[in-house]
mmCIF file of C-alpha atoms in Angstrom:
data_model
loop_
_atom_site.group_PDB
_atom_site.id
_atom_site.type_symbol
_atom_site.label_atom_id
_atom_site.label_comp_id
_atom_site.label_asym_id
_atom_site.label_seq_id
_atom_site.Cartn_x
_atom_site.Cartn_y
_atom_site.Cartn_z
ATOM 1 C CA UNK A 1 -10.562 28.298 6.399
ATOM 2 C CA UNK A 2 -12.983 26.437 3.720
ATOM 3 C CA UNK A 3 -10.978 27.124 0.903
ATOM 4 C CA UNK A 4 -7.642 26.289 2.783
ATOM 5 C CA UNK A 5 -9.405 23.010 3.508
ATOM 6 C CA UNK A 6 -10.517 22.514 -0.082
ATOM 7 C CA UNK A 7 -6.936 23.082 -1.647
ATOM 8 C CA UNK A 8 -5.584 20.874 1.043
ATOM 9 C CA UNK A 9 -7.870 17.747 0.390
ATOM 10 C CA UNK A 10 -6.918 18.813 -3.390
ATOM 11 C CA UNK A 11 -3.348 18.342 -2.793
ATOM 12 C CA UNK A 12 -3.630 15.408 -0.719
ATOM 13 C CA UNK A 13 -5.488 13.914 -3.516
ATOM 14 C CA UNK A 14 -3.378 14.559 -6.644
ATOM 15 C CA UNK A 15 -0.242 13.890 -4.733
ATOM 16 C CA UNK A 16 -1.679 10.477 -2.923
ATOM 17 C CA UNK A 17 -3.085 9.815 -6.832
ATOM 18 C CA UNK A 18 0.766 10.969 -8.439
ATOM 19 C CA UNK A 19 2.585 8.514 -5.605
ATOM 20 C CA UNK A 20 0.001 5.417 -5.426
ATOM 21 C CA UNK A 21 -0.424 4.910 -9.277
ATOM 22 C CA UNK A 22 3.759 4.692 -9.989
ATOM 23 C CA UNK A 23 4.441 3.015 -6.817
ATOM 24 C CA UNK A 24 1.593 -0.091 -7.620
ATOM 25 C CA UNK A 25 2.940 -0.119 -11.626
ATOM 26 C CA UNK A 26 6.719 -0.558 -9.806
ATOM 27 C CA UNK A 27 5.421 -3.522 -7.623
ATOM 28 C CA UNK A 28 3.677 -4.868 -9.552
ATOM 29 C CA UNK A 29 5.590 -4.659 -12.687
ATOM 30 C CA UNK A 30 8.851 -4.988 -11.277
ATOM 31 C CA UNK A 31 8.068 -9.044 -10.329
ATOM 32 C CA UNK A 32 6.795 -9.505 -14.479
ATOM 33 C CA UNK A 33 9.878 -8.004 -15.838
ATOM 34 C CA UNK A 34 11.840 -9.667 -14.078
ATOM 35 C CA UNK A 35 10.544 -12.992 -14.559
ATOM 36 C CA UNK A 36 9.717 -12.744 -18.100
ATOM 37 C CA UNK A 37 12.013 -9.927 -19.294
ATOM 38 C CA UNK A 38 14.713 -11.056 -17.081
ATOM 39 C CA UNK A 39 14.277 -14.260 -16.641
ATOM 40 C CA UNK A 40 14.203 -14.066 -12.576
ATOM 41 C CA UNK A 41 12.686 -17.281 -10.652
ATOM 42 C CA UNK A 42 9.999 -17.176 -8.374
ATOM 43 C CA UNK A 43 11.926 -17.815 -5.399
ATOM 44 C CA UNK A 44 14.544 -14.825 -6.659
ATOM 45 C CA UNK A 45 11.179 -12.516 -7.509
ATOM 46 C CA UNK A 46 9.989 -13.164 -3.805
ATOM 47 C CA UNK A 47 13.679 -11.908 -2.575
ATOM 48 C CA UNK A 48 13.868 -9.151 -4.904
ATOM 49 C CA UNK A 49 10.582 -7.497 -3.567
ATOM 50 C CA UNK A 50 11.379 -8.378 0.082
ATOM 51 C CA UNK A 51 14.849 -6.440 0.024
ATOM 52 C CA UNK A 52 12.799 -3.594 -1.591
ATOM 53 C CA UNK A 53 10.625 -3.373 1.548
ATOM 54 C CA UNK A 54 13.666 -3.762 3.440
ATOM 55 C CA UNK A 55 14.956 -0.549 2.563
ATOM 56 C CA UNK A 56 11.023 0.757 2.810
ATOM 57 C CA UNK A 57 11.431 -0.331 6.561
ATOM 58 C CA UNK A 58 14.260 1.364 7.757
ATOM 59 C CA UNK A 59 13.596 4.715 5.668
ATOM 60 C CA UNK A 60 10.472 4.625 7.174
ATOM 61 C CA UNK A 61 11.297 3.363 10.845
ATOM 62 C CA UNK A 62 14.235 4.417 11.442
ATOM 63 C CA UNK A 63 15.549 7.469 9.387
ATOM 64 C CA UNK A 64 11.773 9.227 9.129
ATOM 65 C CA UNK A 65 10.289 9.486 12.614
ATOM 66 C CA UNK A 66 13.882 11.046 13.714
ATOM 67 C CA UNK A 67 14.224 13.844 11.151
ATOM 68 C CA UNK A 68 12.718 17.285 11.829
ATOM 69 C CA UNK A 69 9.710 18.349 10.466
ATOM 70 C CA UNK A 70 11.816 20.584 8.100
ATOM 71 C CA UNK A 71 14.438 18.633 6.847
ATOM 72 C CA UNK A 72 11.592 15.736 6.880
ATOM 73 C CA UNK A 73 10.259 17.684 4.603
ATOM 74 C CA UNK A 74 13.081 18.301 2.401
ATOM 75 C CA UNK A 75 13.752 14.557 2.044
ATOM 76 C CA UNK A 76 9.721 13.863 1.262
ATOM 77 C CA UNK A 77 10.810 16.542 -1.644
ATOM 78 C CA UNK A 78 14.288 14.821 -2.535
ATOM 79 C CA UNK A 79 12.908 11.555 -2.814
ATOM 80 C CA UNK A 80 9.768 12.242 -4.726
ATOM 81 C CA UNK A 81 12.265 13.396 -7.265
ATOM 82 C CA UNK A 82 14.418 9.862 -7.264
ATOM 83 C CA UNK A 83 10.953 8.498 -8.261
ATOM 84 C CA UNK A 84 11.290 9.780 -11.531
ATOM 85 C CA UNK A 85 14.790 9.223 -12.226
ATOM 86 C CA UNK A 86 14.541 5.755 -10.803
ATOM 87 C CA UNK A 87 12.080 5.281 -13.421
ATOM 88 C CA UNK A 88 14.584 6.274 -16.299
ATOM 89 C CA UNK A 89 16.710 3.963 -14.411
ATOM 90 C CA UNK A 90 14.377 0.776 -14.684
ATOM 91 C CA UNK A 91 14.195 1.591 -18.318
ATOM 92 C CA UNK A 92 17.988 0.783 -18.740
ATOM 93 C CA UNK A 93 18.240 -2.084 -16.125
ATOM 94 C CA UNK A 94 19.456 -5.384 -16.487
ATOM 95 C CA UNK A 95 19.442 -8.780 -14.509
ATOM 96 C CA UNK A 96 22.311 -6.975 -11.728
ATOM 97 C CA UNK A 97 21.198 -3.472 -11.411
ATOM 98 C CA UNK A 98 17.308 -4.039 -10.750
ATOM 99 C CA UNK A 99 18.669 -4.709 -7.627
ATOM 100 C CA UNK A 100 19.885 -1.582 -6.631
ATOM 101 C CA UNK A 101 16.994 0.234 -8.175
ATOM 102 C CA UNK A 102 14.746 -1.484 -6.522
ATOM 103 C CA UNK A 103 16.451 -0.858 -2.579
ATOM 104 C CA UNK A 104 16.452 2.734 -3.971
ATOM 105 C CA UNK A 105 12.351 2.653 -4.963
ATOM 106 C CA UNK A 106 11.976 0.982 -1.647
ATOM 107 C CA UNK A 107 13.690 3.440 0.314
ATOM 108 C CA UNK A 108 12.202 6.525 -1.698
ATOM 109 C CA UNK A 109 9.205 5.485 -1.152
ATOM 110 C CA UNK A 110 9.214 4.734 3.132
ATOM 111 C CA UNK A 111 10.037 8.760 2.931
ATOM 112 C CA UNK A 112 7.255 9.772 0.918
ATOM 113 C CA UNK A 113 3.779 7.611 2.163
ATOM 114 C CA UNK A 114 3.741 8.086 5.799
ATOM 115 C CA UNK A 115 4.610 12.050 5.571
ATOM 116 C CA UNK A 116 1.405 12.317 3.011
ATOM 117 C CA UNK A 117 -0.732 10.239 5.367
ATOM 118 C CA UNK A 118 0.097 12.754 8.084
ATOM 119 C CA UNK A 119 -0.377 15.882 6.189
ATOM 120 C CA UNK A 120 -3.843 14.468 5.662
ATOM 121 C CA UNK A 121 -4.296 14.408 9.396
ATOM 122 C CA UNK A 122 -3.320 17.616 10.053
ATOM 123 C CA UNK A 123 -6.689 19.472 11.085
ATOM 124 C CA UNK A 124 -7.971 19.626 14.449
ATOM 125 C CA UNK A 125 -11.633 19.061 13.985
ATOM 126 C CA UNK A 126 -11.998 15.196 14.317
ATOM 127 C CA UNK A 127 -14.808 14.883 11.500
ATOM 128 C CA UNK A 128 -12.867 17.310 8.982
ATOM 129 C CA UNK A 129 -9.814 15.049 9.620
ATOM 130 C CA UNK A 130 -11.537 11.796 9.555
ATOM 131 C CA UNK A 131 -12.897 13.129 5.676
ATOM 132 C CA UNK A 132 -9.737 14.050 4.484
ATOM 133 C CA UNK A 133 -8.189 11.107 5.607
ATOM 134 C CA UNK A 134 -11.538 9.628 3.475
ATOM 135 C CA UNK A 135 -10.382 11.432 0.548
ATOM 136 C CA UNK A 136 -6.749 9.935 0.978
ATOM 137 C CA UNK A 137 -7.844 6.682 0.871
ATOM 138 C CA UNK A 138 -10.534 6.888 -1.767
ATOM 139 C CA UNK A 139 -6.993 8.616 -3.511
ATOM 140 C CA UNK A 140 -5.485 5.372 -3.133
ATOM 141 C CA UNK A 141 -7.992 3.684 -4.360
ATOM 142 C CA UNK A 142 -8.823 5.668 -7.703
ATOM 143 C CA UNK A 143 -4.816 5.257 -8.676
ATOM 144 C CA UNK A 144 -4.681 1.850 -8.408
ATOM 145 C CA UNK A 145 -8.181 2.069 -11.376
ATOM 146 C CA UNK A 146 -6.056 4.336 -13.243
ATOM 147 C CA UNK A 147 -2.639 2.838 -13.066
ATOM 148 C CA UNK A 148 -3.810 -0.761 -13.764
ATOM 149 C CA UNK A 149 -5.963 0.469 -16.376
ATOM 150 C CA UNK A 150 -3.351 2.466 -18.221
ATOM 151 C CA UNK A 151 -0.946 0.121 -17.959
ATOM 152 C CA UNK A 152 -3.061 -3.211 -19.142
ATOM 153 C CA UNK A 153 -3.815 -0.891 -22.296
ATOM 154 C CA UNK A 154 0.220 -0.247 -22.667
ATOM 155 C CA UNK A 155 0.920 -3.829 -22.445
ATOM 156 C CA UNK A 156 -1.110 -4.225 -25.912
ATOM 157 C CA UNK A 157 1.760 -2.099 -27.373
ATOM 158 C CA UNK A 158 4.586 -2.385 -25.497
ATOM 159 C CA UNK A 159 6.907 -4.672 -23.261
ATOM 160 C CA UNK A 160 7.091 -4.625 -19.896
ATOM 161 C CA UNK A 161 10.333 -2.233 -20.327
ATOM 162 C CA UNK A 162 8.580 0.433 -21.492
ATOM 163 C CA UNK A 163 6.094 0.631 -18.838
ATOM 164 C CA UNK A 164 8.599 2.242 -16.501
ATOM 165 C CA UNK A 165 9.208 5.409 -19.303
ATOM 166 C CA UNK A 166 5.571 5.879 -20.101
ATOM 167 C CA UNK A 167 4.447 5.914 -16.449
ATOM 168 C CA UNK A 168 6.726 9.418 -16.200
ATOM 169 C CA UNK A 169 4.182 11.786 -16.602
ATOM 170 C CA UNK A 170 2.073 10.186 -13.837
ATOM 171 C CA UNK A 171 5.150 10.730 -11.082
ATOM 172 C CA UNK A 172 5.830 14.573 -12.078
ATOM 173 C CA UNK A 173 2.311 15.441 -9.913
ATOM 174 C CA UNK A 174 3.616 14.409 -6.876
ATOM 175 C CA UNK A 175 7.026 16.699 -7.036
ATOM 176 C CA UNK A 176 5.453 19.187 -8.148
ATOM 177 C CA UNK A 177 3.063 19.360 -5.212
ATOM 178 C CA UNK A 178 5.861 18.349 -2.645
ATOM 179 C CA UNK A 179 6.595 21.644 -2.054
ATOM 180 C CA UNK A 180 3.288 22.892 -1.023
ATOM 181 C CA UNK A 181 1.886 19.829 1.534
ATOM 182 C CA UNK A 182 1.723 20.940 5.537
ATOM 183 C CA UNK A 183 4.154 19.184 8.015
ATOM 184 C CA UNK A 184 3.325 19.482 11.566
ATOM 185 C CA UNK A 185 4.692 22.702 13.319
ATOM 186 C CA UNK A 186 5.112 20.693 16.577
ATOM 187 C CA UNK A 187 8.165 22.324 18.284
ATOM 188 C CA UNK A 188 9.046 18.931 19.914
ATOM 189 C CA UNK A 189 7.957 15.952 18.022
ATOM 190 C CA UNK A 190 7.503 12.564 19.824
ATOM 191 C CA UNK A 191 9.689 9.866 18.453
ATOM 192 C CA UNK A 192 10.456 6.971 20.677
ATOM 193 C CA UNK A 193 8.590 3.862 20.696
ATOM 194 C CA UNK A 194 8.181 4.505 24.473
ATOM 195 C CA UNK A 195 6.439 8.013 23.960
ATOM 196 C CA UNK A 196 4.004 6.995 21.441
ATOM 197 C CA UNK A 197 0.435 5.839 22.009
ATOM 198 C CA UNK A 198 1.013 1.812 21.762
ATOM 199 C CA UNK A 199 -2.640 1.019 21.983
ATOM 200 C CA UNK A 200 -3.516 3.111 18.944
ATOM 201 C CA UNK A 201 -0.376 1.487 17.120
ATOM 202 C CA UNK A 202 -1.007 -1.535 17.791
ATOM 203 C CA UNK A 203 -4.725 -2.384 17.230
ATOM 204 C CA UNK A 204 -4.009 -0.436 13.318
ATOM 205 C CA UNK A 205 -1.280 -2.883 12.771
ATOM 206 C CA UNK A 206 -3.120 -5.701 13.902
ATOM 207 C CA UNK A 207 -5.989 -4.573 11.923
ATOM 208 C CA UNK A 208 -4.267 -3.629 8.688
ATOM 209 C CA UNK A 209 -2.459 -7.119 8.883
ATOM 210 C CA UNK A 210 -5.797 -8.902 8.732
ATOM 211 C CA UNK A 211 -5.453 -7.743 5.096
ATOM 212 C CA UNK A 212 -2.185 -7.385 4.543
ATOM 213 C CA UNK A 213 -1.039 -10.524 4.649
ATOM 214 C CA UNK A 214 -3.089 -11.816 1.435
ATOM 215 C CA UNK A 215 -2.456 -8.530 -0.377
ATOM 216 C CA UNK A 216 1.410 -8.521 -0.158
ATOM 217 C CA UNK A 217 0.514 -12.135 -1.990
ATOM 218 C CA UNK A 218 -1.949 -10.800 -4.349
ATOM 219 C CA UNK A 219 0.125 -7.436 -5.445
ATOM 220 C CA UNK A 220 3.754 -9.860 -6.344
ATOM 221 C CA UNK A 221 1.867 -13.241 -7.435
ATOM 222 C CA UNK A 222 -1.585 -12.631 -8.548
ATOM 223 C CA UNK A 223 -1.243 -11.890 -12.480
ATOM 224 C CA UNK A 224 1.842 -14.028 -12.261
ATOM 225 C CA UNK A 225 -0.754 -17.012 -11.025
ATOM 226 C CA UNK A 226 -3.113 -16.418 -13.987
ATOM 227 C CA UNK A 227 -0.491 -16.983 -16.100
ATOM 228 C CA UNK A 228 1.198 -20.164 -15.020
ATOM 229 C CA UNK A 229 -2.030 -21.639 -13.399
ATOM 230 C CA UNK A 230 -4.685 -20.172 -16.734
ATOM 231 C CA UNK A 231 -2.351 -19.551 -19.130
ATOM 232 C CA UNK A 232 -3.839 -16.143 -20.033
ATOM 233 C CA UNK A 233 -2.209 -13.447 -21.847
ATOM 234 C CA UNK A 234 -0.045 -10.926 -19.780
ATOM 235 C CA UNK A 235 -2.970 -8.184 -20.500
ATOM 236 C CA UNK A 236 -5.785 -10.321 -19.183
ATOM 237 C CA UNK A 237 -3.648 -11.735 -16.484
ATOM 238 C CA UNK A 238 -2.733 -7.670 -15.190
ATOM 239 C CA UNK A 239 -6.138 -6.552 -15.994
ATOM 240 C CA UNK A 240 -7.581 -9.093 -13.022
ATOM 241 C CA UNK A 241 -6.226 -6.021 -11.106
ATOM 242 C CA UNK A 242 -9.128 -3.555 -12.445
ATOM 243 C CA UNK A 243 -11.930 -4.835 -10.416
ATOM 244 C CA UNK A 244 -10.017 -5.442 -7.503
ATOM 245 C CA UNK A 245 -9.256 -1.753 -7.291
ATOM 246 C CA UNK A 246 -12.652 -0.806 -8.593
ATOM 247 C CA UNK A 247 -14.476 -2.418 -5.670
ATOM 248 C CA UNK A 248 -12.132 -0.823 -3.307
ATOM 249 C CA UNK A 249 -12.344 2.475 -4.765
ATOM 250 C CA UNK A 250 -16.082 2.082 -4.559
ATOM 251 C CA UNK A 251 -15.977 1.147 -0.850
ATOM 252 C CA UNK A 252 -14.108 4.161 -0.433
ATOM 253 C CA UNK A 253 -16.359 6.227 -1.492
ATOM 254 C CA UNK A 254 -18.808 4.954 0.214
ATOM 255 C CA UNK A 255 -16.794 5.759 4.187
ATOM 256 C CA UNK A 256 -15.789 9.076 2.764
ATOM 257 C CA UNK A 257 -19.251 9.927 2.065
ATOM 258 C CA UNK A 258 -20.767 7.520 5.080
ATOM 259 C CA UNK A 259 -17.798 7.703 7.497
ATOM 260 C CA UNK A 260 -18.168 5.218 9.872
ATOM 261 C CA UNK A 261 -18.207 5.425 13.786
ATOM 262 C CA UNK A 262 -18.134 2.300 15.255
ATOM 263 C CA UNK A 263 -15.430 0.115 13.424
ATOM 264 C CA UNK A 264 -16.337 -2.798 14.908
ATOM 265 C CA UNK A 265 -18.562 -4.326 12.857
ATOM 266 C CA UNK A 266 -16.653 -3.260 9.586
ATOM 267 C CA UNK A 267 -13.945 -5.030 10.573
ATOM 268 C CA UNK A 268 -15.528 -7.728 11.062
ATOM 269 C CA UNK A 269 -17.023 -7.938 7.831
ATOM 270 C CA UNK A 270 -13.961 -6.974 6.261
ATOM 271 C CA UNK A 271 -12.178 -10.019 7.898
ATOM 272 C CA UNK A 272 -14.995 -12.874 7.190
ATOM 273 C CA UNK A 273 -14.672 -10.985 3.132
ATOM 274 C CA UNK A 274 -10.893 -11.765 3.165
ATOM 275 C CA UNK A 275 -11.034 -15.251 4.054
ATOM 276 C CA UNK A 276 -14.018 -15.672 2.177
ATOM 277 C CA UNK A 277 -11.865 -14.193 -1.326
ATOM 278 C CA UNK A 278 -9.125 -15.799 -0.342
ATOM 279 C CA UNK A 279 -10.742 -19.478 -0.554
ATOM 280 C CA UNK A 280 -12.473 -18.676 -3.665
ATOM 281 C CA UNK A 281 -8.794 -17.330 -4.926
ATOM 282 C CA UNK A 282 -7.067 -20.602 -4.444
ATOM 283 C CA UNK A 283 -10.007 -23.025 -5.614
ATOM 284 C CA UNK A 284 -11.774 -21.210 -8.486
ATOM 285 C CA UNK A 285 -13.822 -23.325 -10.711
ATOM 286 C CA UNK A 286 -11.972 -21.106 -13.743
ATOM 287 C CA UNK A 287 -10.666 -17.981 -14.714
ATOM 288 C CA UNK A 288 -13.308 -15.945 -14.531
ATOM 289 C CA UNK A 289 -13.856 -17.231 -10.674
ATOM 290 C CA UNK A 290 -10.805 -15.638 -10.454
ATOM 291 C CA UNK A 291 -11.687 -12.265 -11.289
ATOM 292 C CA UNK A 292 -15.026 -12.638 -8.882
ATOM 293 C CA UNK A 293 -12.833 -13.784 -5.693
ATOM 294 C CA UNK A 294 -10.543 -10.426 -6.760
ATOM 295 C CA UNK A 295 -13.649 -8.106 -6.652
ATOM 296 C CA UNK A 296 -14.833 -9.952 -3.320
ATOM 297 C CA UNK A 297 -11.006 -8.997 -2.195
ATOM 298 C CA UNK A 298 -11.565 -5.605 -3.025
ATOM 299 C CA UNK A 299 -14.182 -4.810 0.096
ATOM 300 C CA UNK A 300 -11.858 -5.273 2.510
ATOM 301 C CA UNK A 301 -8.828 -3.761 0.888
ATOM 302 C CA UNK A 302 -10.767 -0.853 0.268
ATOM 303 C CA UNK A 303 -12.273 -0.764 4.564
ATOM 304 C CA UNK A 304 -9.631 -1.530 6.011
ATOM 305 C CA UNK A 305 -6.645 0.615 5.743
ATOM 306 C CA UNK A 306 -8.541 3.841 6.279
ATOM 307 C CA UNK A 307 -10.043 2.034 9.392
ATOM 308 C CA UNK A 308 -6.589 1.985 10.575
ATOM 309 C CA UNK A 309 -5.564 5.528 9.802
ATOM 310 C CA UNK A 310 -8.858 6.241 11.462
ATOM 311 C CA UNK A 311 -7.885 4.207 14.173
ATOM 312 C CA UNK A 312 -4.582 6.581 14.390
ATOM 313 C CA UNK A 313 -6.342 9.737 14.166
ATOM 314 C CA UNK A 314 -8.428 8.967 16.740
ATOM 315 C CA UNK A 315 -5.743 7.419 18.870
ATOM 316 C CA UNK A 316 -2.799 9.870 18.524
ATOM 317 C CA UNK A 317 -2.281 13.544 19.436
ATOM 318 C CA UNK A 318 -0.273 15.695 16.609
ATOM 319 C CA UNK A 319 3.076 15.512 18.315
ATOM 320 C CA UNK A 320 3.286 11.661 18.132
ATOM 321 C CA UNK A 321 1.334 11.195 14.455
ATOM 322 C CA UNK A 322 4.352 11.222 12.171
ATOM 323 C CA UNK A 323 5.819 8.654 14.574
ATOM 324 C CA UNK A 324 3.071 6.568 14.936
ATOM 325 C CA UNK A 325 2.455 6.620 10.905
ATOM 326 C CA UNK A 326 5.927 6.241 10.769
ATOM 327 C CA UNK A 327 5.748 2.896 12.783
ATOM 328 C CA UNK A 328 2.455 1.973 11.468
ATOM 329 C CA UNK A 329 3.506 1.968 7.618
ATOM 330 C CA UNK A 330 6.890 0.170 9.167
ATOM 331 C CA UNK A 331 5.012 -2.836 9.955
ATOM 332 C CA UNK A 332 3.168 -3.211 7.159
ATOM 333 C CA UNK A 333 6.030 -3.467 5.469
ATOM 334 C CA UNK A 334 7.840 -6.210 7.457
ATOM 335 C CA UNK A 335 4.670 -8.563 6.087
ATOM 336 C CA UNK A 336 5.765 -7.690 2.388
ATOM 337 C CA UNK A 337 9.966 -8.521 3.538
ATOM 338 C CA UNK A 338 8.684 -11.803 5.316
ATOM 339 C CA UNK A 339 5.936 -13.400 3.255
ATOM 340 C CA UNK A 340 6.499 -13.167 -0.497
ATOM 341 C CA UNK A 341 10.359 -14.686 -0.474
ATOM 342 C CA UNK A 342 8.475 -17.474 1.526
ATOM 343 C CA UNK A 343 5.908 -18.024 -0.844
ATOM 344 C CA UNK A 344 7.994 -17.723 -4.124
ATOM 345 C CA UNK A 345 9.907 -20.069 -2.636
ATOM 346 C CA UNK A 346 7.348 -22.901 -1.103
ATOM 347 C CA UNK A 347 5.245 -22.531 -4.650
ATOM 348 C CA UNK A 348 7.617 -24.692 -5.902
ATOM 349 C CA UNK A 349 7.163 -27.436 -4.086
ATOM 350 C CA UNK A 350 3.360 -27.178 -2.903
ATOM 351 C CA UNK A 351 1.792 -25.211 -5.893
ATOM 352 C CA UNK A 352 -0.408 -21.634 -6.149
ATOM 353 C CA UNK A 353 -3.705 -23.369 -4.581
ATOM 354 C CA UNK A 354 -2.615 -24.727 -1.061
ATOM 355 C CA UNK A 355 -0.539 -21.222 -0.452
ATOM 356 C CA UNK A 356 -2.927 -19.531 -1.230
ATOM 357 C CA UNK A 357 -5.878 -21.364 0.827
ATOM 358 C CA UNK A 358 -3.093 -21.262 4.058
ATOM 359 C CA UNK A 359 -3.674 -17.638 3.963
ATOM 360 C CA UNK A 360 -6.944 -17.671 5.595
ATOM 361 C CA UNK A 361 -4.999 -18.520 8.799
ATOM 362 C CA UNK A 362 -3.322 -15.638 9.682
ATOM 363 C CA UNK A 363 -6.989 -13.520 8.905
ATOM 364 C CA UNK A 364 -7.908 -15.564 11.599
ATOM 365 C CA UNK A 365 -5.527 -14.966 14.175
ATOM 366 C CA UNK A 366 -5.192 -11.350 13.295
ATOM 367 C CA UNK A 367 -9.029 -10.186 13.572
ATOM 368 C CA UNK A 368 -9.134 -12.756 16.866
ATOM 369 C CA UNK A 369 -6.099 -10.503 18.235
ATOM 370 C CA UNK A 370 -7.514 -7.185 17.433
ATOM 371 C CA UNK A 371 -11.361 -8.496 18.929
ATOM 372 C CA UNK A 372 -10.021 -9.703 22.154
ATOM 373 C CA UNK A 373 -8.087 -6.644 22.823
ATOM 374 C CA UNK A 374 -9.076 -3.722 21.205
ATOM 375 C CA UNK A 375 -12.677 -3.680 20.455
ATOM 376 C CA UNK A 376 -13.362 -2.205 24.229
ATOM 377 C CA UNK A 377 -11.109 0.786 23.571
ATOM 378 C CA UNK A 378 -12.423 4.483 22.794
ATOM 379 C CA UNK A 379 -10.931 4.737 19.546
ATOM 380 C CA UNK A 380 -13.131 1.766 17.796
ATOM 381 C CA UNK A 381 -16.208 3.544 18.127
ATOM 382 C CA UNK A 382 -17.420 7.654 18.764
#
């Protein structure tokens, strides 16, 4: 039982480490080639990553929570494969066919993260469960060091082009260990809306979107911001990313090896860090301000989306976990289809520094939400 445990939490790890590290170079890099390789806009950057989640959002809503835990899992095979020939295929694109790489990344990818989120879920003892879903997250969290890192040392050497070739190696992990992650063995999986446990759905989504909201910003305009605003180099400007995803790994670390039990007061902290990095974000007295409000942003981008698969866990019997991942990944990405078009477009006419400052609002109204109605329920604290 130990060792099955161990070489579970091993897989989750590599593969979560394989899948996180090419899918953060894509969305990241994908808005910097186009606008400096291709030539894109802002406004036509901002569409370009919202029809990617698109396609995210209905592999993820629709197609996923309705296949069968078999052929689910064939398709969490199949497309971890397209990730590496999609990466050949951004290699070779041009100002047209980005496009439909990108809808194809996007829809790859809604099969892939919310069947590795439930495969770490799949134990019945809460506190084993709870930890392996620590050691997902703290996953997440040490790809986006390594990618970042690897790829603001590339960028010394090579164009933004390349970076889709080099980051090859990195995606091979992840179909190699495709084969050997659990999927539930549920005879009859819950997958209607109407089945699923809405109070366990709901306060995640309302908690991850306290976050979210910023980071969709952050991921598609950050280093794109230093540039135009600093007038950095395109290595500093991507490197702002490395203590961003430092602090959050750290924090990580920290609730795998302190989990926490009451999430209330995380939450909170998380939320009053957000606003507080997001002010410092749009008004920084220089560049290197910059870099301090993107390690203060790293706190709560490191708490909070394990509070919410915590929140799930907790929430959610096994029958109705794929759906309810399913779902809860779903609505994250409806943030990134809705908010970055908007902003690439409004940028032009009101600038980086008032956007970004109007993003403390919806941190707001999303941690008021989640307070007033959830904080009462079983789930929030053990």
């Amino acid at each position: 039982m130990k060792n099955n445990i161990v070489l579970l939490a091993l897989f989750i790890a590599i593969a979560t480490v394989s899948m996180r590290a090419v899918n953060n170079m894509i969305v990241t890099t994908v808005p910097l080639f186009g606008k400096y390789i291709l030539g894109f806009s802002n406004g036509e950057i901002g569409i370009l990553t919202s029809l990617s989640f698109i396609f995210t959002f209905i592999s993820t809503s629709i197609i996923n929570p309705r296949l069968r835990s078999n052929v689910r899992k064939l398709s969490f095979i199949s497309a971890s494969f397209l990730i590496i020939l999609l990466l050949i295929l951004f290699f070779y694109s041009n100002f047209i066919t980005i496009w439909f790489f990108s809808v194809l990344g996007g829809f790859s990818y809604g099969l892939i993260t919310p069947n590795i989120i439930t495969s770490a879920s799949l134990i019945d003892e809460r506190k084993l469960a709870e930890r392996i879903l620590a050691i997902y997250s703290l996953s997440l969290s040490l790809s986006l060091i390594l990618g970042p890192s690897l790829e603001t040392f590339l960028l010394d050497y090579f164009n933004y082009r390349y970076i889709f070739i080099l980051f090859i190696p990195i995606a091979f992990p992840l179909f190699i260990i495709s084969f050997k992650l659990k999927f539930p063995n549920e005879k009859r999986e819950k997958f209607s809306f109407k089945e699923i446990n809405k109070k366990a759905l709901f306060a995640s989504v309302l908690n991850v979107t306290i976050y979210n909201i910023p980071f969709s910003i952050i991921t598609v305009f950050a280093a794109i911001y230093s540039i135009d605003v600093y007038h950095v180099s395109s290595t500093l400007a991507y490197s702002i990313y490395i203590p961003f995803f430092t602090i959050s790994f750290l924090t990580r670390l920290f609730m795998a090896i302190r989990p926490f039990r009451d999430l209330r007061t995380p939450i909170t902290i998380s939320a009053i860090l957000t606003a507080s990095g997001v002010m410092l974000l749009a008004y920084p007295l220089n560049f290197f301000a910059v870099i301090i409000a993107m390690a203060v942003l790293g706190i709560p981008h490191g708490a909070i989306f394990p509070m919410s698969t915590i929140i799930i866990s907790r929430g959610t019997d096994v029958s109705e976990r794929n759906a309810v991942n399913s779902y809860f990944v779903a609505f994250g990405n409806i943030i990134v289809i809705i908010v970055p078009p908007i902003f690439g477009f409004l940028v032009q006419y009101l600038g980086y520094r008032i956007l970004i400052a109007s993003l403390v609002l919806p941190v707001l109204l999303f941690f008021s939400l989640i307070y007033r109605k959830y904080f009462k329920e079983s789930f929030m604290k053990i």
